Amino acid sequence: MNSKVEFLPINGTDYVEFYVGNAKQAAHYYQSAFGFQPVAYAGLETGLVDRTSYVLRQDKITFVLTAGLIPYSSVALHNKLHGDGVKVIALWVDDARKAFHETIMRGAEAFEKPKVTKDEHGEVVTASIQTYGETIHVFVERKKYNGPFLPGFVKWEPEYRPEDTGLLYVDHIVGNVGLGEMDKVAGFYRTVMGFEQLISFDDKDISTEFTALKSKVMVNADMRIKFPINEPAEGLRKSQIEEFLDFYIGPGAQHIAMATDNIVKTIEALKKRGVDFLNVPDNYYSDVVERVGNINEDIDVLKKYKILVDRDDQGYLLQLFSKPVQDRPTFFFEIIQRKGAKSFGKGNFKALFESIEREQRNRGTL
Ligand code: FE2
């Protein structure tokens, strides 16, 4: 353990909160399409006046969907500007006050000072700091709490409970930032949060005939938290990162990778339930064995579901990317199964970006 572990130990991702236009309908989508289970609710009935939130969970992944109830609430204004997207990436810590003070001392900008909230289930300490764009990190200390989610939330127990789809935990969360900002944001994670750079990609790794991007992958000490940071690089056409920045109106979370231990079963279920994924051409699979060597999965099954595969020196991984999950071409999901590989599918970047370019061409934004 190095000193960085001591100043900001993180137990894991606590929750991710999306600000959306219609939380009730979004919650239904995450239940019916992704198989998230209902956990908790807050709104007018619980004494809130400006917002309503639904909390859903699948194994270790907790999502909060929040919508504004009045036009000039901070939630409604955020949603008006950015569309549906990630507002909060909450981190589970043992000491939220310490996490706040250590990061502020190292240059973090405060969003909300430490505060204690209580109900009959105990108490929670939260504190939050700014990261890229209008996105924030909330530190959550919940060791004295045993309620369904956080104080103020009540159990949400609808009869409608579609089966889960085998999603287990958040593998990584990617941020898109503006041209020339990647190093600054990577530096924030290094200096303020004590993260280290796992790997970096530049336009030589990540480019097609038309578009290019650069990326640095920042990880915490035990590598449980992985935040790749992307910025656009000079290309012939508009890159997917620029398209994101144009439609999100600034930096924000681009995708969340959710892990499964049976990607074929998970993807089959998600596709059946209406989640749209990016397509790769059949010829992607013609040289896949040459590229990645022997794998346990049947290539024909991977081809049927258009699941991508890549190898690094520690093993291989299987992955697939959804299309954007809201009207703006901004946030999407990745489904990933790691079989030893610690990397991010560099060998798939070209096929993937060509697939995104086909989508951009359809949208007229390439
Ligand atoms: Fe990813």
Short mmCIF file of C-alpha atoms and ligand atoms in Angstrom, two decimals:
data_model
loop_
_atom_site.label_atom_id
_atom_site.label_comp_id
_atom_site.label_asym_id
_atom_site.label_seq_id
_atom_site.Cartn_x
_atom_site.Cartn_y
_atom_site.Cartn_z
CA MET A 1 0.00 0.00 0.00
CA ASN A 2 1.37 3.40 -0.91
CA SER A 3 0.54 6.77 0.63
CA LYS A 4 -2.03 7.45 -2.09
CA VAL A 5 -4.17 4.59 -0.77
CA GLU A 6 -4.11 6.18 2.66
CA PHE A 7 -5.32 9.61 1.64
CA LEU A 8 -8.32 8.50 -0.44
CA PRO A 9 -9.27 4.85 0.06
CA ILE A 10 -12.34 4.04 -2.06
CA ASN A 11 -14.42 0.90 -1.52
CA GLY A 12 -16.13 1.07 -4.89
CA THR A 13 -18.69 2.96 -6.99
CA ASP A 14 -21.58 3.76 -4.65
CA TYR A 15 -24.10 4.90 -7.27
CA VAL A 16 -24.40 6.81 -10.52
CA GLU A 17 -27.11 9.47 -10.74
CA PHE A 18 -28.57 10.49 -14.07
CA TYR A 19 -30.50 13.73 -14.48
CA VAL A 20 -33.25 12.91 -16.94
CA GLY A 21 -36.33 14.55 -18.45
CA ASN A 22 -38.77 11.97 -17.11
CA ALA A 23 -37.54 9.80 -14.23
CA LYS A 24 -40.65 7.63 -14.08
CA GLN A 25 -40.34 6.59 -17.72
CA ALA A 26 -36.55 6.23 -17.56
CA ALA A 27 -36.93 3.94 -14.53
CA HIS A 28 -39.27 1.74 -16.54
CA TYR A 29 -36.66 1.50 -19.34
CA TYR A 30 -33.91 0.45 -16.91
CA GLN A 31 -36.26 -2.15 -15.42
CA SER A 32 -37.73 -3.55 -18.62
CA ALA A 33 -34.73 -3.29 -20.97
CA PHE A 34 -31.77 -3.79 -18.60
CA GLY A 35 -33.37 -5.76 -15.77
CA PHE A 36 -32.56 -3.36 -12.93
CA GLN A 37 -34.56 -4.00 -9.75
CA PRO A 38 -36.55 -1.33 -7.90
CA VAL A 39 -34.93 -0.15 -4.66
CA ALA A 40 -36.05 3.27 -3.44
CA TYR A 41 -37.99 6.40 -4.28
CA ALA A 42 -38.08 10.06 -3.26
CA GLY A 43 -40.45 12.76 -4.49
CA LEU A 44 -43.47 14.83 -3.51
CA GLU A 45 -44.76 12.00 -1.28
CA THR A 46 -41.54 12.06 0.75
CA GLY A 47 -41.42 15.83 1.12
CA LEU A 48 -39.33 16.88 -1.89
CA VAL A 49 -40.64 19.87 -3.83
CA ASP A 50 -38.30 20.29 -6.81
CA ARG A 51 -37.37 16.77 -7.93
CA THR A 52 -38.23 13.11 -7.98
CA SER A 53 -35.80 10.16 -7.91
CA TYR A 54 -36.06 6.44 -8.57
CA VAL A 55 -33.25 4.14 -7.37
CA LEU A 56 -32.61 0.86 -9.18
CA ARG A 57 -30.04 -1.85 -8.62
CA GLN A 58 -28.56 -4.87 -10.32
CA ASP A 59 -26.00 -6.76 -8.23
CA LYS A 60 -23.40 -4.06 -7.34
CA ILE A 61 -24.65 -1.44 -9.83
CA THR A 62 -26.92 1.26 -8.39
CA PHE A 63 -28.49 3.88 -10.65
CA VAL A 64 -30.50 6.89 -9.52
CA LEU A 65 -32.79 8.54 -12.07
CA THR A 66 -33.73 12.08 -11.11
CA ALA A 67 -36.00 14.57 -12.87
CA GLY A 68 -36.91 18.16 -12.00
CA LEU A 69 -40.50 18.99 -11.00
CA ILE A 70 -40.33 22.74 -11.49
CA PRO A 71 -38.84 24.65 -14.43
CA TYR A 72 -35.99 26.47 -12.69
CA SER A 73 -34.78 23.76 -10.34
CA SER A 74 -31.12 22.85 -10.70
CA VAL A 75 -32.14 19.44 -12.05
CA ALA A 76 -34.46 20.87 -14.71
CA LEU A 77 -31.89 23.48 -15.81
CA HIS A 78 -29.16 20.81 -16.03
CA ASN A 79 -31.43 18.63 -18.12
CA LYS A 80 -32.45 21.52 -20.37
CA LEU A 81 -28.80 22.27 -21.17
CA HIS A 82 -27.26 18.78 -21.31
CA GLY A 83 -30.18 16.48 -22.02
CA ASP A 84 -30.30 13.17 -20.13
CA GLY A 85 -26.91 12.34 -18.70
CA VAL A 86 -24.72 11.51 -15.73
CA LYS A 87 -24.63 14.17 -13.00
CA VAL A 88 -23.13 12.21 -10.09
CA ILE A 89 -20.48 9.52 -9.93
CA ALA A 90 -20.69 8.61 -6.24
CA LEU A 91 -17.80 6.86 -4.51
CA TRP A 92 -18.24 4.68 -1.43
CA VAL A 93 -15.75 5.63 1.29
CA ASP A 94 -15.31 4.91 5.01
CA ASP A 95 -14.74 8.57 5.88
CA ALA A 96 -16.48 11.16 3.70
CA ARG A 97 -15.22 14.16 5.71
CA LYS A 98 -11.63 13.01 5.29
CA ALA A 99 -12.15 12.29 1.56
CA PHE A 100 -13.52 15.82 1.16
CA HIS A 101 -10.78 17.56 3.13
CA GLU A 102 -7.94 15.57 1.54
CA THR A 103 -9.16 16.34 -1.99
CA ILE A 104 -9.95 20.00 -1.26
CA MET A 105 -6.47 20.38 0.24
CA ARG A 106 -5.05 19.06 -3.04
CA GLY A 107 -7.00 21.53 -5.17
CA ALA A 108 -10.49 20.07 -5.66
CA GLU A 109 -13.36 22.51 -6.10
CA ALA A 110 -16.13 21.91 -3.54
CA PHE A 111 -19.66 21.21 -4.70
CA GLU A 112 -21.17 20.52 -1.29
CA LYS A 113 -19.47 20.49 2.12
CA PRO A 114 -19.77 17.39 4.34
CA LYS A 115 -23.27 16.96 5.69
CA VAL A 116 -25.00 14.35 7.85
CA THR A 117 -28.47 13.11 6.93
CA LYS A 118 -30.50 10.84 9.19
CA ASP A 119 -33.66 8.81 9.30
CA GLU A 120 -34.92 5.81 11.29
CA HIS A 121 -32.35 3.58 9.53
CA GLY A 122 -29.33 5.52 10.75
CA GLU A 123 -27.11 8.25 9.33
CA VAL A 124 -25.05 8.91 6.22
CA VAL A 125 -22.27 11.43 5.66
CA THR A 126 -21.90 12.85 2.15
CA ALA A 127 -19.65 15.49 0.61
CA SER A 128 -19.01 16.36 -3.01
CA ILE A 129 -16.46 17.85 -5.38
CA GLN A 130 -16.50 18.93 -9.01
CA THR A 131 -14.93 16.93 -11.78
CA TYR A 132 -15.14 17.44 -15.57
CA GLY A 133 -17.91 19.71 -16.90
CA GLU A 134 -20.86 19.85 -14.51
CA THR A 135 -20.26 16.29 -13.33
CA ILE A 136 -19.57 15.76 -9.61
CA HIS A 137 -18.15 13.10 -7.33
CA VAL A 138 -20.11 12.50 -4.14
CA PHE A 139 -18.27 10.72 -1.33
CA VAL A 140 -20.73 8.48 0.53
CA GLU A 141 -20.02 7.17 4.04
CA ARG A 142 -22.74 4.70 4.96
CA LYS A 143 -21.27 2.54 7.74
CA LYS A 144 -23.95 3.69 10.20
CA TYR A 145 -26.86 3.18 7.79
CA ASN A 146 -29.03 0.20 6.91
CA GLY A 147 -31.91 1.75 4.95
CA PRO A 148 -32.76 0.96 1.31
CA PHE A 149 -30.60 3.76 -0.17
CA LEU A 150 -30.04 7.10 1.58
CA PRO A 151 -31.98 9.00 4.26
CA GLY A 152 -35.02 10.65 2.68
CA PHE A 153 -35.70 7.73 0.37
CA VAL A 154 -38.43 5.19 0.98
CA LYS A 155 -38.58 1.62 -0.28
CA TRP A 156 -39.96 1.41 -3.81
CA GLU A 157 -41.88 -1.83 -4.20
CA PRO A 158 -43.76 -2.04 -7.48
CA GLU A 159 -45.24 -5.34 -8.61
CA TYR A 160 -43.46 -5.02 -11.97
CA ARG A 161 -40.10 -6.78 -11.63
CA PRO A 162 -38.60 -8.10 -14.85
CA GLU A 163 -35.71 -10.53 -14.46
CA ASP A 164 -32.13 -9.22 -14.27
CA THR A 165 -29.80 -9.58 -17.27
CA GLY A 166 -26.63 -10.68 -15.45
CA LEU A 167 -25.03 -7.25 -15.02
CA LEU A 168 -22.68 -7.31 -12.02
CA TYR A 169 -20.65 -4.15 -11.39
CA VAL A 170 -19.34 -0.94 -12.95
CA ASP A 171 -16.08 -1.78 -14.73
CA HIS A 172 -15.21 1.77 -15.82
CA ILE A 173 -16.76 5.17 -16.50
CA VAL A 174 -15.42 7.24 -19.38
CA GLY A 175 -15.38 11.03 -19.49
CA ASN A 176 -15.24 13.12 -22.66
CA VAL A 177 -13.49 16.48 -22.34
CA GLY A 178 -12.67 19.30 -24.74
CA LEU A 179 -9.68 19.65 -27.05
CA GLY A 180 -6.52 20.12 -24.97
CA GLU A 181 -8.25 19.34 -21.65
CA MET A 182 -7.35 15.65 -21.24
CA ASP A 183 -4.05 16.29 -19.49
CA LYS A 184 -5.62 18.76 -17.10
CA VAL A 185 -8.39 16.32 -16.12
CA ALA A 186 -5.97 13.37 -15.91
CA GLY A 187 -3.81 15.63 -13.71
CA PHE A 188 -6.81 16.29 -11.45
CA TYR A 189 -7.27 12.55 -10.91
CA ARG A 190 -3.54 12.16 -10.25
CA THR A 191 -3.01 15.10 -7.92
CA VAL A 192 -6.37 15.55 -6.22
CA MET A 193 -7.62 11.94 -6.09
CA GLY A 194 -4.30 10.07 -5.95
CA PHE A 195 -5.07 8.03 -9.07
CA GLU A 196 -2.40 6.72 -11.42
CA GLN A 197 -2.31 6.49 -15.17
CA LEU A 198 -2.80 2.89 -16.27
CA ILE A 199 -2.39 3.44 -19.97
CA SER A 200 -2.74 6.07 -22.66
CA PHE A 201 -3.85 6.00 -26.26
CA ASP A 202 -3.23 8.59 -28.91
CA ASP A 203 -4.46 9.22 -32.39
CA LYS A 204 -2.07 6.58 -33.76
CA ASP A 205 -3.94 3.94 -31.74
CA ILE A 206 -7.41 5.36 -32.04
CA SER A 207 -8.08 6.64 -35.49
CA THR A 208 -9.88 5.73 -38.66
CA GLU A 209 -9.80 7.37 -42.04
CA PHE A 210 -12.01 10.14 -40.66
CA THR A 211 -11.82 10.51 -36.92
CA ALA A 212 -9.34 10.39 -34.09
CA LEU A 213 -9.20 10.69 -30.33
CA LYS A 214 -6.77 10.58 -27.44
CA SER A 215 -7.36 8.86 -24.12
CA LYS A 216 -5.71 8.45 -20.72
CA VAL A 217 -6.97 5.78 -18.34
CA MET A 218 -6.80 6.89 -14.69
CA VAL A 219 -7.19 4.27 -11.94
CA ASN A 220 -7.26 4.31 -8.15
CA ALA A 221 -4.71 2.36 -6.12
CA ASP A 222 -6.54 -0.99 -6.05
CA MET A 223 -7.77 -0.48 -9.64
CA ARG A 224 -11.40 -0.87 -8.61
CA ILE A 225 -12.16 2.59 -9.99
CA LYS A 226 -11.19 3.20 -13.61
CA PHE A 227 -11.87 6.52 -15.34
CA PRO A 228 -10.64 6.79 -18.94
CA ILE A 229 -10.58 10.43 -20.10
CA ASN A 230 -11.01 11.15 -23.84
CA GLU A 231 -10.38 14.25 -25.87
CA PRO A 232 -10.83 14.75 -29.59
CA ALA A 233 -7.78 14.72 -31.88
CA GLU A 234 -7.40 16.31 -35.26
CA GLY A 235 -9.23 14.22 -37.88
CA LEU A 236 -10.62 14.76 -41.34
CA ARG A 237 -14.18 14.88 -40.08
CA LYS A 238 -15.90 15.56 -36.79
CA SER A 239 -14.93 12.93 -34.22
CA GLN A 240 -17.47 11.16 -32.03
CA ILE A 241 -16.00 13.06 -29.07
CA GLU A 242 -16.74 16.40 -30.72
CA GLU A 243 -20.25 15.20 -31.56
CA PHE A 244 -20.71 14.35 -27.86
CA LEU A 245 -19.37 17.75 -26.74
CA ASP A 246 -21.64 19.57 -29.22
CA PHE A 247 -24.78 17.78 -28.07
CA TYR A 248 -23.98 17.56 -24.35
CA ILE A 249 -22.84 21.20 -24.45
CA GLY A 250 -19.52 20.52 -22.80
CA PRO A 251 -17.65 17.70 -21.07
CA GLY A 252 -19.50 14.80 -19.46
CA ALA A 253 -19.64 11.06 -18.92
CA GLN A 254 -19.59 9.29 -22.28
CA HIS A 255 -20.19 5.69 -21.29
CA ILE A 256 -20.40 3.30 -18.37
CA ALA A 257 -19.03 -0.20 -18.86
CA MET A 258 -21.02 -2.79 -16.93
CA ALA A 259 -19.49 -6.22 -16.33
CA THR A 260 -21.13 -9.60 -16.77
CA ASP A 261 -19.74 -13.12 -16.35
CA ASN A 262 -21.73 -14.45 -19.30
CA ILE A 263 -21.77 -11.89 -22.08
CA VAL A 264 -23.59 -14.10 -24.58
CA LYS A 265 -26.50 -14.63 -22.18
CA THR A 266 -26.52 -10.94 -21.15
CA ILE A 267 -26.46 -9.62 -24.72
CA GLU A 268 -29.09 -12.09 -25.86
CA ALA A 269 -31.38 -10.87 -23.04
CA LEU A 270 -30.67 -7.16 -23.64
CA LYS A 271 -31.29 -7.45 -27.40
CA LYS A 272 -34.52 -9.36 -26.81
CA ARG A 273 -35.66 -6.57 -24.49
CA GLY A 274 -34.97 -3.82 -27.01
CA VAL A 275 -31.51 -2.42 -26.18
CA ASP A 276 -29.88 -1.24 -29.44
CA PHE A 277 -26.22 -2.09 -30.01
CA LEU A 278 -23.64 -0.98 -32.53
CA ASN A 279 -23.18 -3.29 -35.45
CA VAL A 280 -19.87 -4.58 -36.81
CA PRO A 281 -19.62 -6.07 -40.30
CA ASP A 282 -19.46 -9.89 -40.57
CA ASN A 283 -15.89 -9.66 -41.90
CA TYR A 284 -14.80 -8.49 -38.41
CA TYR A 285 -15.01 -12.19 -37.47
CA SER A 286 -13.02 -13.56 -40.43
CA ASP A 287 -9.62 -12.91 -38.79
CA VAL A 288 -10.69 -12.97 -35.16
CA VAL A 289 -8.94 -16.26 -34.28
CA GLU A 290 -5.74 -15.03 -35.92
CA ARG A 291 -5.97 -11.82 -33.93
CA VAL A 292 -6.90 -13.14 -30.48
CA GLY A 293 -5.95 -16.84 -30.58
CA ASN A 294 -8.07 -19.52 -28.99
CA ILE A 295 -11.01 -18.45 -26.86
CA ASN A 296 -13.63 -20.47 -25.00
CA GLU A 297 -16.57 -18.92 -26.81
CA ASP A 298 -17.94 -20.14 -30.12
CA ILE A 299 -17.03 -17.58 -32.79
CA ASP A 300 -20.32 -18.22 -34.60
CA VAL A 301 -22.24 -17.29 -31.46
CA LEU A 302 -20.16 -14.11 -31.03
CA LYS A 303 -20.82 -13.29 -34.69
CA LYS A 304 -24.56 -13.89 -34.25
CA TYR A 305 -24.71 -11.32 -31.43
CA LYS A 306 -21.94 -9.08 -32.90
CA ILE A 307 -19.89 -9.36 -29.71
CA LEU A 308 -16.35 -7.95 -30.04
CA VAL A 309 -13.25 -9.68 -28.70
CA ASP A 310 -9.71 -8.48 -27.97
CA ARG A 311 -6.62 -9.83 -26.26
CA ASP A 312 -3.80 -8.31 -24.22
CA ASP A 313 -0.81 -9.96 -22.54
CA GLN A 314 -2.92 -11.03 -19.55
CA GLY A 315 -5.91 -12.58 -21.26
CA TYR A 316 -8.84 -11.57 -23.41
CA LEU A 317 -12.05 -9.61 -23.12
CA LEU A 318 -15.44 -9.59 -24.79
CA GLN A 319 -17.35 -6.35 -25.22
CA LEU A 320 -20.21 -4.64 -26.99
CA PHE A 321 -21.42 -1.05 -27.11
CA SER A 322 -24.99 0.18 -27.08
CA LYS A 323 -26.26 3.02 -29.20
CA PRO A 324 -26.98 6.22 -27.23
CA VAL A 325 -29.74 5.55 -24.67
CA GLN A 326 -31.40 8.97 -24.92
CA ASP A 327 -32.41 11.25 -27.79
CA ARG A 328 -29.14 13.18 -28.00
CA PRO A 329 -26.15 11.23 -29.42
CA THR A 330 -24.32 11.40 -26.11
CA PHE A 331 -24.26 8.76 -23.33
CA PHE A 332 -24.19 5.01 -24.05
CA PHE A 333 -23.35 1.73 -22.30
CA GLU A 334 -20.65 -0.86 -22.80
CA ILE A 335 -21.18 -4.48 -21.73
CA ILE A 336 -17.89 -6.19 -20.90
CA GLN A 337 -16.71 -9.63 -19.82
CA ARG A 338 -13.07 -9.87 -18.78
CA LYS A 339 -11.24 -13.16 -19.14
CA GLY A 340 -7.95 -12.02 -17.68
CA ALA A 341 -7.49 -8.95 -19.86
CA LYS A 342 -7.01 -5.69 -17.95
CA SER A 343 -7.20 -3.47 -21.02
CA PHE A 344 -10.01 -1.73 -22.88
CA GLY A 345 -10.27 -3.39 -26.29
CA LYS A 346 -7.72 -1.40 -28.28
CA GLY A 347 -7.87 -4.00 -31.06
CA ASN A 348 -11.56 -3.19 -31.51
CA PHE A 349 -11.22 0.59 -31.70
CA LYS A 350 -11.02 0.74 -35.47
CA ALA A 351 -14.02 -1.53 -36.14
CA LEU A 352 -15.91 0.23 -33.37
CA PHE A 353 -15.24 3.75 -34.60
CA GLU A 354 -16.11 2.84 -38.15
CA SER A 355 -19.39 1.57 -36.80
CA ILE A 356 -19.93 4.85 -34.88
CA GLU A 357 -19.09 6.80 -38.05
CA ARG A 358 -21.85 4.94 -39.92
CA GLU A 359 -24.25 6.10 -37.19
CA GLN A 360 -22.86 9.65 -37.32
CA ARG A 361 -23.29 9.68 -41.11
CA ASN A 362 -26.96 8.74 -40.62
CA ARG A 363 -27.31 11.61 -38.15
CA GLY A 364 -25.56 14.04 -40.50
CA THR A 365 -22.93 14.83 -37.85
CA LEU A 366 -19.78 13.23 -39.31
FE FE2 B 1 -15.11 1.43 -22.34
#
